[in-house]
Coordinates of C-alpha atoms in Angstrom, one line a residue:
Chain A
X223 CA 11.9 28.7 21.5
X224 CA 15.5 28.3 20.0
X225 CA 15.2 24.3 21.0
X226 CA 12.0 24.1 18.7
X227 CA 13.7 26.0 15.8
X228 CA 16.6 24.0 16.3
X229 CA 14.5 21.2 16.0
X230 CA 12.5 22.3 12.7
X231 CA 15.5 23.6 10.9
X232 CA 16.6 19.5 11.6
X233 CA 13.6 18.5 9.9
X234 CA 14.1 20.3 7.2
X235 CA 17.8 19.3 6.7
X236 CA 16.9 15.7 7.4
X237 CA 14.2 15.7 4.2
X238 CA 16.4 13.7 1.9
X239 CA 19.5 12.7 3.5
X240 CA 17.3 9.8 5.5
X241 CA 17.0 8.2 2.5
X242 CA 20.5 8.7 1.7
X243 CA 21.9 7.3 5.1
X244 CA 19.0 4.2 4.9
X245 CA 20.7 3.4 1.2
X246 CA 23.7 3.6 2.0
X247 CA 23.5 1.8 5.6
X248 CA 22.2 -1.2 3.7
X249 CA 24.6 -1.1 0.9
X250 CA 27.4 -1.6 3.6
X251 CA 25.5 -4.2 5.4
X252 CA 26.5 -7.8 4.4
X253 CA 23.5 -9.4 5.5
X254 CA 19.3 -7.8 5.2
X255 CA 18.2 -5.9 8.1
X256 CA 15.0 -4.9 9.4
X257 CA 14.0 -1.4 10.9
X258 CA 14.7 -1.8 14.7
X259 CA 18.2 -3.2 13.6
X260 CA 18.8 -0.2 11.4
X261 CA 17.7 2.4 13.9
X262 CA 20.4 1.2 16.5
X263 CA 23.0 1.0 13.9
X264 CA 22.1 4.5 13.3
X265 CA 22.2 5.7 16.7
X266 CA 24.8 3.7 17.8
X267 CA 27.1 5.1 15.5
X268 CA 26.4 8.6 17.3
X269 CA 26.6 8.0 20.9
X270 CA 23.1 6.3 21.0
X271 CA 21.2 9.4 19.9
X272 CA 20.4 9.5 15.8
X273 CA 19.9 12.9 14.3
X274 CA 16.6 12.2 13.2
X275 CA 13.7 10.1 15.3
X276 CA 13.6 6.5 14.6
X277 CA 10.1 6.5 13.9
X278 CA 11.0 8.1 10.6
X279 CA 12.4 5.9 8.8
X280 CA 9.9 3.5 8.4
X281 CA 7.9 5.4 5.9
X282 CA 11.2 5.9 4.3
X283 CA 12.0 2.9 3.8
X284 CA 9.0 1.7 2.7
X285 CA 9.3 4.6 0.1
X286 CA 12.3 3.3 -1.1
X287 CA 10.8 -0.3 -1.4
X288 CA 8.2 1.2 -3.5
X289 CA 10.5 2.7 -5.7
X290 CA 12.4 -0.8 -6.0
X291 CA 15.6 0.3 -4.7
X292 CA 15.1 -1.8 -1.8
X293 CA 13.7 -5.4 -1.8
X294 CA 12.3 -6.8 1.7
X295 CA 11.2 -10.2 2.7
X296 CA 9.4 -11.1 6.0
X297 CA 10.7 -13.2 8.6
X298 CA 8.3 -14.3 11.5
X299 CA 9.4 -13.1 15.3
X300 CA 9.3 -14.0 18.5
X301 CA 8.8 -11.2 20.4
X302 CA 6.6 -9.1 18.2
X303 CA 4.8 -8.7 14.4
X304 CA 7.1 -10.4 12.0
X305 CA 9.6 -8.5 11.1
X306 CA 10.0 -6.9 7.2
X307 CA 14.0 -7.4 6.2
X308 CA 15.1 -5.1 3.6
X309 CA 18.3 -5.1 0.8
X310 CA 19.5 -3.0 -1.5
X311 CA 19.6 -3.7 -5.1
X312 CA 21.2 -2.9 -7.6
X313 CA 19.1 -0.1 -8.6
X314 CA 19.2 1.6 -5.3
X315 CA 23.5 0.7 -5.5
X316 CA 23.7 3.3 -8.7
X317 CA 21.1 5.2 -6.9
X318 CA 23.2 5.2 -4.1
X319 CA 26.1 6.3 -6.2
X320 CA 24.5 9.4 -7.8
X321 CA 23.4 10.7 -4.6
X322 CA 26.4 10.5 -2.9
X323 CA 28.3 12.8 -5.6
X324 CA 24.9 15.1 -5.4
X325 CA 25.9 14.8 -1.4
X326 CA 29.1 15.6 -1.5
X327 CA 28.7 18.2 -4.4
X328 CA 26.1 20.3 -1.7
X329 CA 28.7 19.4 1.5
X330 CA 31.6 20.9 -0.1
X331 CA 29.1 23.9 -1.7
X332 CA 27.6 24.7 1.9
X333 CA 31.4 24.2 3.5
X334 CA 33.0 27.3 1.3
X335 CA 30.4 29.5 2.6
X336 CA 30.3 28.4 6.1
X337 CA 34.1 27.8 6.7
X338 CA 34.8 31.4 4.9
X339 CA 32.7 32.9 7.4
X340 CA 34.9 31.0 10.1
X341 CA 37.7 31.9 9.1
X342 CA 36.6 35.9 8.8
X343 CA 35.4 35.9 12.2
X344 CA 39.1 34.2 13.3
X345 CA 37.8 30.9 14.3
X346 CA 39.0 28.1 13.2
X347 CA 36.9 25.8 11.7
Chain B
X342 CA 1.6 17.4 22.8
X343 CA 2.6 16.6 26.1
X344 CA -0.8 15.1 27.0
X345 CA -0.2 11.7 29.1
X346 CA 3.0 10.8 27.4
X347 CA 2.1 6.8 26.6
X348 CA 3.2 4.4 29.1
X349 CA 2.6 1.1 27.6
X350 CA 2.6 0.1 23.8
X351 CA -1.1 -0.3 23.3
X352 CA -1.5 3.4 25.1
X353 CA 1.1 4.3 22.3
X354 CA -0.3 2.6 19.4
X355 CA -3.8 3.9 20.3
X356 CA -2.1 7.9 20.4
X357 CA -0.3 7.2 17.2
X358 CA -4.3 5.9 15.9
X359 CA -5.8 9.0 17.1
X360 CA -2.9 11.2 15.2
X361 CA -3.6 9.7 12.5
X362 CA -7.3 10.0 12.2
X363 CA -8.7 11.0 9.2
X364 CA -5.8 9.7 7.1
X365 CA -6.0 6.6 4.6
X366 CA -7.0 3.4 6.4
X367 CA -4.0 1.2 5.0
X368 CA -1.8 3.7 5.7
X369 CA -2.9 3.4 9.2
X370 CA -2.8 -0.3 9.3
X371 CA 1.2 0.2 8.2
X372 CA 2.2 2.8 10.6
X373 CA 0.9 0.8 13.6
X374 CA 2.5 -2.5 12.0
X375 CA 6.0 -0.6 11.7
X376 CA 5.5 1.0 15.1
X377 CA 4.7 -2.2 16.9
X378 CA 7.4 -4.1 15.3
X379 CA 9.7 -1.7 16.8
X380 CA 8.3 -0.9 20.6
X381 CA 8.1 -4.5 20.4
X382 CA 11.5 -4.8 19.6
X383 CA 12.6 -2.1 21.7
X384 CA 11.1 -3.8 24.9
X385 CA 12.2 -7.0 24.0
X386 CA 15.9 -5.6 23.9
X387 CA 15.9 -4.0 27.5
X388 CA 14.7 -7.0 29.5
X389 CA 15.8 -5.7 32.6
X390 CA 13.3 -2.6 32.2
X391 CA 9.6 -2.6 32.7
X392 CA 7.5 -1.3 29.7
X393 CA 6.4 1.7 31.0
X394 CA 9.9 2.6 31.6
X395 CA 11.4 1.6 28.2
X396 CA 8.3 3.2 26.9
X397 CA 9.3 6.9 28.9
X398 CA 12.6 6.9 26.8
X399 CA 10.7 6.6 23.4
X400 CA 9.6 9.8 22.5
X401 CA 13.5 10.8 22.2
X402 CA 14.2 7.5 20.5
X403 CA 11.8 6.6 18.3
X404 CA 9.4 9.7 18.2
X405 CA 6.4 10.9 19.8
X406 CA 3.0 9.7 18.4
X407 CA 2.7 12.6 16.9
X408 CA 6.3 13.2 15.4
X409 CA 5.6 9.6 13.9
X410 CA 1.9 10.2 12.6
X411 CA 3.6 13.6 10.6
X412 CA 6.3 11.5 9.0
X413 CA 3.6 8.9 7.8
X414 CA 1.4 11.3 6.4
X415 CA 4.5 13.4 5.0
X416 CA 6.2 10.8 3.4
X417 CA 3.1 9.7 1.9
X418 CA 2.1 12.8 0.1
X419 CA 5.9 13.4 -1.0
X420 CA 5.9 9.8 -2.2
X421 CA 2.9 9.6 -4.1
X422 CA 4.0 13.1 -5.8
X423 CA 6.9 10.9 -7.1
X424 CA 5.7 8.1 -8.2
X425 CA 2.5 9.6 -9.9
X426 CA 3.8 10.3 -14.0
X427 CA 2.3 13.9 -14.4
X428 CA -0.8 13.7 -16.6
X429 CA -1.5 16.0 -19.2
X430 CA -5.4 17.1 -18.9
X431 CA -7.1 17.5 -21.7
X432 CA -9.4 21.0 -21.5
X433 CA -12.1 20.7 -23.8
X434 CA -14.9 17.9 -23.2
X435 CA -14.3 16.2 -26.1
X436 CA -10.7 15.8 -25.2
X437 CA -11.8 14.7 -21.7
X438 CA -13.9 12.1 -23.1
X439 CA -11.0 10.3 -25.4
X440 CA -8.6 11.1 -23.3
X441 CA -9.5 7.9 -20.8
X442 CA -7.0 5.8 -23.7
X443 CA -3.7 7.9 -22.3
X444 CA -4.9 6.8 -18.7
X445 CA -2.9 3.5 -18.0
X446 CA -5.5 3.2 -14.7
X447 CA -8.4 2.7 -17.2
X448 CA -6.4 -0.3 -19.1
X449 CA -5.3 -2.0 -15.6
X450 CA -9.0 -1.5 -14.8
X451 CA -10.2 -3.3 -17.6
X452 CA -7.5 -6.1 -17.5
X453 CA -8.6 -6.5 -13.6
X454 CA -12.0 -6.9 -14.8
X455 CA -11.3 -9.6 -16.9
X456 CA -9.3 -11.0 -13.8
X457 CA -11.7 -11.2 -11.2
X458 CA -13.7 -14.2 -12.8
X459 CA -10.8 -16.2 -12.2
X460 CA -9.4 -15.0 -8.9
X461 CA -13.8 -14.8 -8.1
X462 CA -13.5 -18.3 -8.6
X463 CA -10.8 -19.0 -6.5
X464 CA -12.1 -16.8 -3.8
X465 CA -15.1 -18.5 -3.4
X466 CA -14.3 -22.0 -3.7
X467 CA -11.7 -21.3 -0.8
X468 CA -14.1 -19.7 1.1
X469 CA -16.8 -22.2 0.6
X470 CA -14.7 -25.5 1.1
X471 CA -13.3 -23.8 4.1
X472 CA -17.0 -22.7 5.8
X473 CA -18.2 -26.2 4.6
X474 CA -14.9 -28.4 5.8
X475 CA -15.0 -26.3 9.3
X476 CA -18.7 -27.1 9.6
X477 CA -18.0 -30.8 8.7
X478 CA -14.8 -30.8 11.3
X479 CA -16.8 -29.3 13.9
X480 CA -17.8 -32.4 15.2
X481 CA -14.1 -33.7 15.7
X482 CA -11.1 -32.1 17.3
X483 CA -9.7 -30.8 14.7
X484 CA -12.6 -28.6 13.8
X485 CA -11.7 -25.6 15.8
X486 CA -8.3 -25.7 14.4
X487 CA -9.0 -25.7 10.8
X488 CA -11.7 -23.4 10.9
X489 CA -8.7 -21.0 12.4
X490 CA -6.1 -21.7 9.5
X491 CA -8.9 -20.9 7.3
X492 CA -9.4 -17.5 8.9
X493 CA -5.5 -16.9 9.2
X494 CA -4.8 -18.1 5.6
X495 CA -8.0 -16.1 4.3
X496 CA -6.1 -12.8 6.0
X497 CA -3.2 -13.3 3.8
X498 CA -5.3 -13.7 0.7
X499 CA -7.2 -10.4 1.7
X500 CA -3.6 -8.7 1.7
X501 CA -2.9 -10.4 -2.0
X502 CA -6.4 -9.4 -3.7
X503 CA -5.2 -5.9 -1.6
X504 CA -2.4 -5.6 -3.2
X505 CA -3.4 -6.8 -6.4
X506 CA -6.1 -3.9 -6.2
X507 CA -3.4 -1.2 -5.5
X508 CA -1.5 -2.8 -8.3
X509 CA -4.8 -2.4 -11.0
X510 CA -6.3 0.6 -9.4
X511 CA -3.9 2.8 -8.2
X512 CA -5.9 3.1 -4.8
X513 CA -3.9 2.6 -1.7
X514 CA -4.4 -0.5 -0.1
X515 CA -2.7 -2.2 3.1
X516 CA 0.8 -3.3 2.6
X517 CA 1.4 -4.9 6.0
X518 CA -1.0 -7.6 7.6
X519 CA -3.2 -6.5 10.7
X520 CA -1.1 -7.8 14.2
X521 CA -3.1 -9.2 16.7
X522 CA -0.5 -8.3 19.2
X523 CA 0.8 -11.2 21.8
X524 CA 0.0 -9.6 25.0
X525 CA -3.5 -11.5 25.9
X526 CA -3.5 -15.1 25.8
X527 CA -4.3 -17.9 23.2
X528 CA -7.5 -18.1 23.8
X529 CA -8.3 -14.6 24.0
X530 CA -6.5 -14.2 21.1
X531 CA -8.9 -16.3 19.1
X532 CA -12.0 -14.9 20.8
X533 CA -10.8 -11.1 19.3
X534 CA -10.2 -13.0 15.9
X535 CA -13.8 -14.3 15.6
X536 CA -15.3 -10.6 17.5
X537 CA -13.7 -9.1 14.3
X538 CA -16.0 -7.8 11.8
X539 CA -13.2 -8.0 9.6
X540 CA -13.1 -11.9 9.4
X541 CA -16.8 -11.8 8.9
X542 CA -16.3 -9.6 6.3
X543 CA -14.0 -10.7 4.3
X544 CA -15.3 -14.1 4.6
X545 CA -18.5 -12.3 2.7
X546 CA -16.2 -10.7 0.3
X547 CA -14.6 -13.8 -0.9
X548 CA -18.3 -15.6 -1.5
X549 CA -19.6 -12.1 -3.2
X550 CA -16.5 -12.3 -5.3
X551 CA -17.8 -15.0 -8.0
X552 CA -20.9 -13.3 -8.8
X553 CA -19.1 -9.5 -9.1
X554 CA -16.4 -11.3 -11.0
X555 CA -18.6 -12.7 -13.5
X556 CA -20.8 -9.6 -13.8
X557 CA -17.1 -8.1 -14.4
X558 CA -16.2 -10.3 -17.1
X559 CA -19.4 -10.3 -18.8
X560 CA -19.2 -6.8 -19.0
X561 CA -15.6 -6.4 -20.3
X562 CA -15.8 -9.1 -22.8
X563 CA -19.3 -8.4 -24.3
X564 CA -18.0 -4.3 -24.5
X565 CA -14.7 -5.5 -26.1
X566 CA -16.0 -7.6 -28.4
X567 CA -19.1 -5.8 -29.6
X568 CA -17.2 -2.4 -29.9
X569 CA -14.1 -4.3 -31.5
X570 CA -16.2 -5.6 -34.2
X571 CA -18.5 -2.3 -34.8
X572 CA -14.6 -0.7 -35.2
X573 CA -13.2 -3.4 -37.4
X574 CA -16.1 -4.1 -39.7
X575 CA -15.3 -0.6 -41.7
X576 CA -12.1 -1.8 -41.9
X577 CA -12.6 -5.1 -43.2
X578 CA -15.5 -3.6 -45.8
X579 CA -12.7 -1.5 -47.4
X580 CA -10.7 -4.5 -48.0
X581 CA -13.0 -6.8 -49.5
X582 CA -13.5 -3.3 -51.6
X583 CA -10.0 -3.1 -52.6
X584 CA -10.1 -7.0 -53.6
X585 CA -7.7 -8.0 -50.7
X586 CA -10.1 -10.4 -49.4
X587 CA -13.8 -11.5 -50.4
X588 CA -16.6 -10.9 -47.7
X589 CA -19.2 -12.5 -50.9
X590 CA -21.4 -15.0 -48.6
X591 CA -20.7 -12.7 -45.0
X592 CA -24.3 -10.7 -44.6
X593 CA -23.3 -8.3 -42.5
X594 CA -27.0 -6.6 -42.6
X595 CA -30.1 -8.9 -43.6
X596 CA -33.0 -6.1 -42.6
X597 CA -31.4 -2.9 -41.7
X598 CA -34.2 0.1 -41.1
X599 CA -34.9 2.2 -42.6
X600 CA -33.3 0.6 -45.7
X601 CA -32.2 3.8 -47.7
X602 CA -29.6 4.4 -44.1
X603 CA -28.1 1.0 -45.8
X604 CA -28.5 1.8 -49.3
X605 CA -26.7 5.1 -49.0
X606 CA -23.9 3.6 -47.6
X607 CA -23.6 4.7 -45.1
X608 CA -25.0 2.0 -42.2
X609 CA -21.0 0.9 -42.2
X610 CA -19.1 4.0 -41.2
X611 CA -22.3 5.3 -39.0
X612 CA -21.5 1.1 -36.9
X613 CA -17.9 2.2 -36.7
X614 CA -18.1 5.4 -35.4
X615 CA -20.3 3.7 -32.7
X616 CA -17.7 1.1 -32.5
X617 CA -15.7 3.6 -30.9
X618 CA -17.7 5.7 -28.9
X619 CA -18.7 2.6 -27.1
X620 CA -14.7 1.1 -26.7
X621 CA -14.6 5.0 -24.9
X622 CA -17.4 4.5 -22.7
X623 CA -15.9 1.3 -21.7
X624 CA -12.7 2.6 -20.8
X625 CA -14.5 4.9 -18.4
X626 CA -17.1 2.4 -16.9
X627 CA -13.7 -0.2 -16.2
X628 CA -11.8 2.9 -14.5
X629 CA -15.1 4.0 -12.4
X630 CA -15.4 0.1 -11.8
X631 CA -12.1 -0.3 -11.0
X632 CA -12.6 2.3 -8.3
X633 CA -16.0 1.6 -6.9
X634 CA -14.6 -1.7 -6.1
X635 CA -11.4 -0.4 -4.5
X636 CA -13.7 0.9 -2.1
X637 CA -15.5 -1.8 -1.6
X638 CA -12.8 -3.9 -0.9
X639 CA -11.6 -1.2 1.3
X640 CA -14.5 -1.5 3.4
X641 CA -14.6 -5.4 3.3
X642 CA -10.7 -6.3 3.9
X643 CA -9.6 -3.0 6.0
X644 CA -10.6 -2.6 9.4
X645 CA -12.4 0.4 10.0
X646 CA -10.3 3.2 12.6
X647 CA -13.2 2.8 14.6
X648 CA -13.6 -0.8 15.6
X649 CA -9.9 -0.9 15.9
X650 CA -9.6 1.4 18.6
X651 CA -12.1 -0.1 20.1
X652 CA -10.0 -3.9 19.8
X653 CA -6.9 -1.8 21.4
X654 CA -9.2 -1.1 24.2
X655 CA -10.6 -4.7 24.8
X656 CA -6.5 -5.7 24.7
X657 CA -5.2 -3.2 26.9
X658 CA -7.6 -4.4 29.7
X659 CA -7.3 -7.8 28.8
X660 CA -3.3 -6.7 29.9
X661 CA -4.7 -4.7 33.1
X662 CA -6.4 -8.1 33.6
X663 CA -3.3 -10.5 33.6

């Protein structure tokens, strides 16, 4: 019971920081990747396992294409459908800007509560 | 939910289908695109591993079938919230009835009508030269060949006229190609390609296209032109009043009846009064046009769910086979 609460309140968290992570992933990214690339560089950069399931992000992304912050380009493949490879532009880069003050704002908003709380109980943080 | 957790990617791909029954076709078409580039992927990465066991790790990698169908069908709802500019609704009838000029759908309609003579006659000269140069070729080696490009090339142009219908319509249409999948063999492949209804289809849709697109053009450009001129011709009568320009030697009525509607005067206002009503109606027709043959299209150029879970079948024993 706690696993599958665990897992919704995930979910829920996960809404718009996908989007987020997927923008800013690609802004770092010197060269376009496609979907299966960025879902290992997501879970590789946390032991393998990614907070959210891999099969999310496609829809994301191709919300963000839609909404021109991403451009994408198609590339034929060998071992499967051809693959769709995605950049940012520069439209999701100020994109990508506002949301990370809007994401740090809420971080540091959520932090005093949680870390006050912490520190009443006498844990540390 | 934990039904026969898939074991291969066609088992997988046919789950995901069956989540996502019901939903939008194209948006189906997408999610099994972007969920076969990936298992694909995936499987292709761990060569050491068998598919089945690559594919026993997936639901904590990638996502259950039905995990994947929800973000799909989330992401689609939340997206089109987004995107779609919040119309105001005009309440009374009247209001409804005029109110088809603040609909941008309605101009894109029209404009696409206009359109479809020329991309009509594109359509069917491809798909004529290529039936007619695959007939002719049929006799030599190259015949088989060519009739294929003309098949695979006439897929991408289905995903362009696709697009360009999501573009003018605003209904959703395919934004990734069908995949065959390159688990059965060449041959195989082909045989699936021509079992297709959809090649027959769209084959049909690309012929049908010159006659709709002139009946579309016809349409749009007699309604602009006729309603245009009812509108201006008011105009253009209180000019020539105020001395701007002469109309002496333009007979704009020879035998109106009955003659006192002309004498009175007003014949001219009454025209451009109907002048507009009829620009309305055509704004309406061109957005119920412009829908009527998104759906049409949709049933020409998208597979139907049906038949494609039936092609998955024919593939996965084709595998079973090998």
């Amino acid at each position: 019971m706690d696993d599958t609460n665990d897992r919704k309140f995930q979910k829920e968290l996960n809404g718009g920081l996908v989007g987020l992570v997927l923008l800013a992933v690609l802004a770092e990214s010197s060269e376009d990747l496609y979907g299966y690339e960025i879902a290992k560089r997501l879970a590789n950069a946390n032991d393998g396992t990614s907070i959210f399931k891999e099969g999310t992000i496609y829809p994301v992304l191709r919300a963000l294409s839609a909404g021109s912050l991403l451009t994408s380009r198609i590339v034929p493949s060998y071992s499967g459908p051809p693959r769709r490879y995605y950049r940012i532009t520069e439209q999701g880069r100020s994109m990508l800007a506002e949301w990370k003050l809007i994401w740090r704002g809420t971080r540091d908003f959520v932090d005093r509560f949680i870390e006050t709380e912490a520190l009443n109980t006498g844990h540390s943080p | 939910m934990n039904r026969s957790a898939p074991r291969s990617i066609d088992q997988y791909l046919r789950q995901l289908r069956e989540q996502l029954a019901g939903a939008d076709a194209a948006l189906i078409q997408d999610a099994l695109y972007d969920s076969e580039e990936y298992l694909r992927a995936e499987v292709a990465a761990h060569p050491e591993k068998s598919e089945s066991d690559v594919l026993e790790l997936i639901a904590s990698t990638y996502g259950a079938p039905d995990e994947v169908a929800g973000a799909y069908l989330d992401t689609e709802v939340k997206v089109k919230a987004a995107m779609a500019t919040p119309r105001k609704v005009p309440k009374s009838k009247l209001g409804a009835f005029f109110g088809v000029f603040l609909d941008p759908r309605a101009y894109t309609s029209l404009f696409f009508m206009l359109l479809c003579l020329a991309t009509g006659i594109i359509y069917f000269v491809f798909a004529v030269a290529g039936l007619a140069m695959s007939a002719g070729f049929a006799v030599l080696i190259i015949g088989v060949p060519f009739f294929l490009l003309f098949v695979a090339i006439g897929r991408v142009v289905s995903l362009a006229e696709g697009r360009l219908i999501e573009a003018m319509t605003g209904v959703r249409m395919p934004r990734r190609p069908v995949y065959q999948g390159n688990g059965s063999g060449f041959w195989a492949r082909i045989g699936e390609m021509l079992r297709d209804r959809r090649t027959w289809t769209t084959i049909a849709y690309f012929i049908l296209m010159l006659p709709i697109g002139i009946l579309y053009f016809v349409i749009a450009l007699v309604g602009l032109s006729v309603s245009l001129a009812f509108i201006a011709l008011p105009i253009a009568v209180l000019f020539s009043q105020a001395g701007w320009f002469g109309m002496s030697g333009v007979e704009v009525f020879s035998n109106v009846q009955p003659a006192w509607l002309l004498d009175s005067g007003l014949a001219i206002p009454i025209l451009g009064l109907a002048g507009a009503l009829l620009l309305t109606s055509l704004m309406h027709l061109a957005r119920g046009i412009g829908r009527l043959h998104a759906l049409f299209a949709k049933t020409m150029l998208v597979a139907r769910v049906s038949t494609g879970a039936a092609e998955t079948e024919v593939s996965g024993e084709a595998l079973a086979a090998r």
